[in-house]
Tab-separated table of C-alpha atoms in Angstrom:
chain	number	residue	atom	x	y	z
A	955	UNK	CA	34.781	-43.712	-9.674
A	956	UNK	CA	37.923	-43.528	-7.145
A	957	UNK	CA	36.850	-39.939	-6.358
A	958	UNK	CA	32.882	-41.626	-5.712
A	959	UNK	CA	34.357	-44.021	-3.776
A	960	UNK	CA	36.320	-41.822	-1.462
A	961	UNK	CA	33.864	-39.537	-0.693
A	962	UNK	CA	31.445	-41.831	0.391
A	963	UNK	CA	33.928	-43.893	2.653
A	964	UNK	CA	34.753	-40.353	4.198
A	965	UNK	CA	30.878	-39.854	4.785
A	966	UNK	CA	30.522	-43.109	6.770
A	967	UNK	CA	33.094	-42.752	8.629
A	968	UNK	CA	32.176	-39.169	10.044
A	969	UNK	CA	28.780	-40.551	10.449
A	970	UNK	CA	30.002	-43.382	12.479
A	971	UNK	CA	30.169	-41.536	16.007
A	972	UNK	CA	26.796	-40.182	15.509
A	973	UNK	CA	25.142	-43.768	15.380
A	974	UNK	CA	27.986	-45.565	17.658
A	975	UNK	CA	26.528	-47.004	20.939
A	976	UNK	CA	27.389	-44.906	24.317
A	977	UNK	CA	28.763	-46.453	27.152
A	978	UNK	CA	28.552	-46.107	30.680
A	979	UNK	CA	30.083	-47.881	33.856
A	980	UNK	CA	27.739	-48.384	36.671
A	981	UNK	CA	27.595	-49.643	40.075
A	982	UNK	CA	24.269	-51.881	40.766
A	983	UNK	CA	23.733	-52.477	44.590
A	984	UNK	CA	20.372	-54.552	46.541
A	985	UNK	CA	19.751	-55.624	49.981
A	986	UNK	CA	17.399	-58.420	49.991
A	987	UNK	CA	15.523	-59.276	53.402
A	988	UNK	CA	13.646	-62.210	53.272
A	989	UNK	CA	10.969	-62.923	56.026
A	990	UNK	CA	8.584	-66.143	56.201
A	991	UNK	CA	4.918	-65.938	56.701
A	992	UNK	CA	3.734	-69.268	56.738
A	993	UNK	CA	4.779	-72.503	55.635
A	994	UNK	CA	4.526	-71.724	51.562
A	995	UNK	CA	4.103	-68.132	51.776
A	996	UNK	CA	7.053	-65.394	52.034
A	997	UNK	CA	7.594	-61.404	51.846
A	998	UNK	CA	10.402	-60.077	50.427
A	999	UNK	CA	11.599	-56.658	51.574
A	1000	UNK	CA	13.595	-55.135	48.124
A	1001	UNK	CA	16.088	-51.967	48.379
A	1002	UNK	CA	17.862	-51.210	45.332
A	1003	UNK	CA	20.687	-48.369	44.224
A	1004	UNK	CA	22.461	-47.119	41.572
A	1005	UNK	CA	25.284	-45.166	40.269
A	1006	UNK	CA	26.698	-44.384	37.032
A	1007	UNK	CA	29.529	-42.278	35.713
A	1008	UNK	CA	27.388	-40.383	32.982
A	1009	UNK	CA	24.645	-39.863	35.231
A	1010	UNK	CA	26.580	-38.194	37.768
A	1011	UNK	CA	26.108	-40.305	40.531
A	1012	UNK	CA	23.087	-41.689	42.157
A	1013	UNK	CA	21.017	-42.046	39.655
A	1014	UNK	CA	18.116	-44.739	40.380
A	1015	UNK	CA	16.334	-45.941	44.024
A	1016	UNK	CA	14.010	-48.477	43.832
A	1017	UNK	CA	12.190	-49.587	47.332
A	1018	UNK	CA	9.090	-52.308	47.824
A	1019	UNK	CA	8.490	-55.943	47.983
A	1020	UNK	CA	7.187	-58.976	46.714
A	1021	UNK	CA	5.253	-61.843	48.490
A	1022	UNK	CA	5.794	-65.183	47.043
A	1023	UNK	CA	3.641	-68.649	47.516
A	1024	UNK	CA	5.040	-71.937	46.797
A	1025	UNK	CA	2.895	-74.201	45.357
A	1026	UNK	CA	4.759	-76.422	44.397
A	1027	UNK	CA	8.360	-78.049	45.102
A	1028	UNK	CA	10.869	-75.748	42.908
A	1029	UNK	CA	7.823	-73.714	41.866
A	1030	UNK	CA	6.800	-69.856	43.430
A	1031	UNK	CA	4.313	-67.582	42.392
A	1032	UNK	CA	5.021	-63.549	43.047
A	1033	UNK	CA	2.789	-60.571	43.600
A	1034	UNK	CA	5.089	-57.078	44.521
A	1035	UNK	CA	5.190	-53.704	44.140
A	1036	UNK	CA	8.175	-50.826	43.948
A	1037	UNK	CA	8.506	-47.175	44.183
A	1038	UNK	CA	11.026	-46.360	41.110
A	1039	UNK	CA	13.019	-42.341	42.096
A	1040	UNK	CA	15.180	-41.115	39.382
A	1041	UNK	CA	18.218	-38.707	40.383
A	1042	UNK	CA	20.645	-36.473	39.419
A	1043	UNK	CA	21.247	-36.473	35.391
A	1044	UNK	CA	18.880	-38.916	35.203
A	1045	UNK	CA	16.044	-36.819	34.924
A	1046	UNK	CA	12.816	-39.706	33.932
A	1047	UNK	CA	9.800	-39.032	36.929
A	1048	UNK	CA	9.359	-41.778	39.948
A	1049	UNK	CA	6.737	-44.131	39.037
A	1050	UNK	CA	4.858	-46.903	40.720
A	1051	UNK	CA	5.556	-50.149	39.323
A	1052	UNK	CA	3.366	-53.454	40.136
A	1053	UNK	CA	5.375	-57.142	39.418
A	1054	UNK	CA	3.603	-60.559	39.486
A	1055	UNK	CA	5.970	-63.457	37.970
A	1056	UNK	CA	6.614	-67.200	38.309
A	1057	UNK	CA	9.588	-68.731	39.424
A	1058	UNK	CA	10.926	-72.120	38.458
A	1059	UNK	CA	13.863	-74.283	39.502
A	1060	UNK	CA	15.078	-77.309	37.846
A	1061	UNK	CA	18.387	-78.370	39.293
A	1062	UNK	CA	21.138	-75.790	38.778
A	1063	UNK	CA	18.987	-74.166	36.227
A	1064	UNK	CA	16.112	-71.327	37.799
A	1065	UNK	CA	13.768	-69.833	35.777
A	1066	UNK	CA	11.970	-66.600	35.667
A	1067	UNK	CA	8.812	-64.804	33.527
A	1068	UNK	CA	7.929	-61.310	35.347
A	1069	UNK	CA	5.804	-58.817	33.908
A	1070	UNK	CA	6.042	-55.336	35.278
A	1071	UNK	CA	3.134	-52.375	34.954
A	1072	UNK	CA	4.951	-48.996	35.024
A	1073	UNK	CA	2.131	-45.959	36.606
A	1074	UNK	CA	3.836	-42.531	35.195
A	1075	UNK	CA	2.866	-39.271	36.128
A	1076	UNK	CA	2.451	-37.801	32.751
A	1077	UNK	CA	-0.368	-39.649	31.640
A	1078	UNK	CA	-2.981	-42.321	32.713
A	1079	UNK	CA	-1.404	-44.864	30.322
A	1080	UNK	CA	-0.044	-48.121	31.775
A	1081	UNK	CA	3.450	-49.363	30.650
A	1082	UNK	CA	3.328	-53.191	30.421
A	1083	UNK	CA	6.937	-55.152	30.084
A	1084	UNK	CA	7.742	-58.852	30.018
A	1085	UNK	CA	10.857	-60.258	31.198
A	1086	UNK	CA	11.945	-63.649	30.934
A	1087	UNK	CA	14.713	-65.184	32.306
A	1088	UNK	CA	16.712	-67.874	32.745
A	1089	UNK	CA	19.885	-68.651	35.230
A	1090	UNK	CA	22.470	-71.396	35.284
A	1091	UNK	CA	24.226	-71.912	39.154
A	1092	UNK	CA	26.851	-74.452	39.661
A	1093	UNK	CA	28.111	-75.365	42.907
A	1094	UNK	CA	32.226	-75.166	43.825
A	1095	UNK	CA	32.869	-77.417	46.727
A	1096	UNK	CA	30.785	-78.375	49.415
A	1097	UNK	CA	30.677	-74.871	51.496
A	1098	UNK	CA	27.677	-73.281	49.089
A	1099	UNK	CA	29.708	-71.442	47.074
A	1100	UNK	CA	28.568	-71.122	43.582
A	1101	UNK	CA	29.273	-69.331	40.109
A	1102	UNK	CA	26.607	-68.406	38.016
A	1103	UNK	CA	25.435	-66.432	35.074
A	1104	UNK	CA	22.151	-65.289	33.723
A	1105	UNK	CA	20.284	-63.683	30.733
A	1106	UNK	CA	17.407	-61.713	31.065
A	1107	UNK	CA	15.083	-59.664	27.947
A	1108	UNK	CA	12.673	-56.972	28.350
A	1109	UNK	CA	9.919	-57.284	25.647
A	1110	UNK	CA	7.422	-53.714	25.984
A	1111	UNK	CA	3.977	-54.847	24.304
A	1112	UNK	CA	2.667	-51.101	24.286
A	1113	UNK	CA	3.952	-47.770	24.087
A	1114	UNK	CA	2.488	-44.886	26.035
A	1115	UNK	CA	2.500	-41.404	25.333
A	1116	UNK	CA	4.671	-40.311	28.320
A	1117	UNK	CA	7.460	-42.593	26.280
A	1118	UNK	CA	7.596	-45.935	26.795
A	1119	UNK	CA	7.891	-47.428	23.094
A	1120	UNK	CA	6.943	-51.044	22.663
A	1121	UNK	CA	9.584	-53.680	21.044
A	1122	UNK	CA	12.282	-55.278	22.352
A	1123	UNK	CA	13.607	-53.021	24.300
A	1124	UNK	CA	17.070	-54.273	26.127
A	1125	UNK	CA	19.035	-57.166	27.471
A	1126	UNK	CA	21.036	-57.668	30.791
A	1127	UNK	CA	23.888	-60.858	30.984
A	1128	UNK	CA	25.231	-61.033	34.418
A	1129	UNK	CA	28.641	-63.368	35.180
A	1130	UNK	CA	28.932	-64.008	38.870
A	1131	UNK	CA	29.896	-65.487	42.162
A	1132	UNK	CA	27.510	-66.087	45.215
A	1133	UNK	CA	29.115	-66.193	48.225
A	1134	UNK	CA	27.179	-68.023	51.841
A	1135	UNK	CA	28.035	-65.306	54.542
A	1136	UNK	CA	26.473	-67.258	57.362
A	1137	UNK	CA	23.819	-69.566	57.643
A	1138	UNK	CA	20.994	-66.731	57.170
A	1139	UNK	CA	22.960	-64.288	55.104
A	1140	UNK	CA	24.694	-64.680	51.474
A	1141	UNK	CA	25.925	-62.047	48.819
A	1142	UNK	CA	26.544	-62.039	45.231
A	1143	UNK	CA	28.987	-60.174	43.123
A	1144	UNK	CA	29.219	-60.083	39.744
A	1145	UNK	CA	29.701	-58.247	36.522
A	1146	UNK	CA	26.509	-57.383	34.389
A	1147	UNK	CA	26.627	-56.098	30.832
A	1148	UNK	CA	23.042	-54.059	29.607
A	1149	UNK	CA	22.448	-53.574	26.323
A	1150	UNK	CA	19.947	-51.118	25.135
A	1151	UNK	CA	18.917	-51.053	21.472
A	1152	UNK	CA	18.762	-47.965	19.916
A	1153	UNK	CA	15.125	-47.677	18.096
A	1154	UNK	CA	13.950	-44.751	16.141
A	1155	UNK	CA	16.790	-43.338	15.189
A	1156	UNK	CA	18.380	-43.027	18.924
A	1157	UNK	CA	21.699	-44.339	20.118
A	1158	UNK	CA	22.274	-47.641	21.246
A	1159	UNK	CA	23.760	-47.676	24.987
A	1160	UNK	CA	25.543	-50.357	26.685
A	1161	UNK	CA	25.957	-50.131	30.333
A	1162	UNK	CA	28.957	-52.437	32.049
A	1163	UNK	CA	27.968	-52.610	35.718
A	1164	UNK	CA	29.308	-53.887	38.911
A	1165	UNK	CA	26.754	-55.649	41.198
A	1166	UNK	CA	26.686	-56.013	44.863
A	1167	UNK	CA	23.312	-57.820	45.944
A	1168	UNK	CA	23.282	-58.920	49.803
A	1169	UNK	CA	20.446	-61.670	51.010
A	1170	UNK	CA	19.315	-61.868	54.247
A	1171	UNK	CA	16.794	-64.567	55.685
A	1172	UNK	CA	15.298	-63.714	59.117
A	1173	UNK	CA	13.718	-67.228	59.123
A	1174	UNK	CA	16.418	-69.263	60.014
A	1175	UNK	CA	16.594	-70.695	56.205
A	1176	UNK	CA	19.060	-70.435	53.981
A	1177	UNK	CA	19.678	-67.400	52.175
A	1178	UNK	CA	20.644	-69.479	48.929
A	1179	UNK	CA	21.254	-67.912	44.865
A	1180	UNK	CA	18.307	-66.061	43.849
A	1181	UNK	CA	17.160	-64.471	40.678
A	1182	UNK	CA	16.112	-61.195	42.133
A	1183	UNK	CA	17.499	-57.456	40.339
């Protein structure tokens, strides 16, 4: 029984860097510009990059926009669309990617339900994801500086046969700071922590992630915390 019981202690604990989660470190940056259209109505102009350590550099661009309408005090509606380019190691096709969500604010607290289509070249199949979230700000002092942190899931209702599986698919906790830069401008920097669940026999990965994210209002209003990725 000893001899039983050593063996299979030995055989889970060569296993155990097989199944183990991989890690990366990753910087996350955005550039926000937001420009009025009419008294409810807004565009937002979206450039995102990326860069991680086991994807040998640049690894993810992501340029487009979303126009939002306010209909109601601490309540926006969003249509938007983004151009998704995968680089270096990271070696997934671009896709086009349509967004419609609803934003919510109730004091300190903002909510947010997007869903996302994903368009992939290799097949006619459309990707559907929905991502709910929910963010907690809290003011320090009286010069609009704030700390914040956030939770946001990705739930995939289908899976296509280019490879999106459905499930629940990941999870993204972000700790931060927002920082007023001016009266039109502010920037946020935090730490975000990804966690992607390893399904179907694949290896969990958790990603820990720097993130730069600058807001810029050409309206004259102010460029306050958002909930934007």
């Amino acid at each position: 029984m000893p001899r039983r019981i050593s063996l299979a202690l030995t055989l889970l604990f060569a296993a155990t860097p097989a199944i183990a989660q991989q890690q990366d470190e990753q910087i996350w940056l955005q550039v926000n510009t937001v420009v009025p259209l009419a008294e409810r109505w807004r565009v937002t102009l979206e450039q995102v990059g990326r860069v991680s350590d086991r994807q040998g550099g640049l690894y993810q661009t992501e340029f487009g926009g979303i126009v939002g309408w306010r209909v109601a005090d601490g309540v926006e509606l969003g249509f938007g669309y983004r151009r998704v380019g995968f680089h270096n190691a990271d070696t997934g096709a671009n896709e086009h990617r349509l967004r419609q969500q609803v934003v919510a604010t109730f004091g300190a607290v903002t909510t947010r339900l997007r869903i996302d289509q994903r368009f992939h070249p290799g097949g006619g199949e459309i990707g559907f994801r929905v991502r709910p979230l929910v963010r907690y700000n809290h003011r320090v002092g009286s010069k609009g500086v704030a700390v914040f942190a956030s939770h946001e899931s990705f739930w995939l209702p289908n899976s296509t046969r280019w490879g999106q599986r459905g499930g629940y698919e990941r999870m993204r906790n972000i700790a931060g700071v927002a920082l007023p830069l001016g009266k039109q401008v502010a920037a946020e920097v935090g730490y975000l922590n990804q966690y992607r669940f390893g399904r179907d026999g694949g290896r969990a990965q958790m990603d820990h992630a720097l993130t730069l994210q600058l807001t810029i209002n050409v309206g004259g209003g102010s460029a306050g915390p958002r909930a934007d990725d």
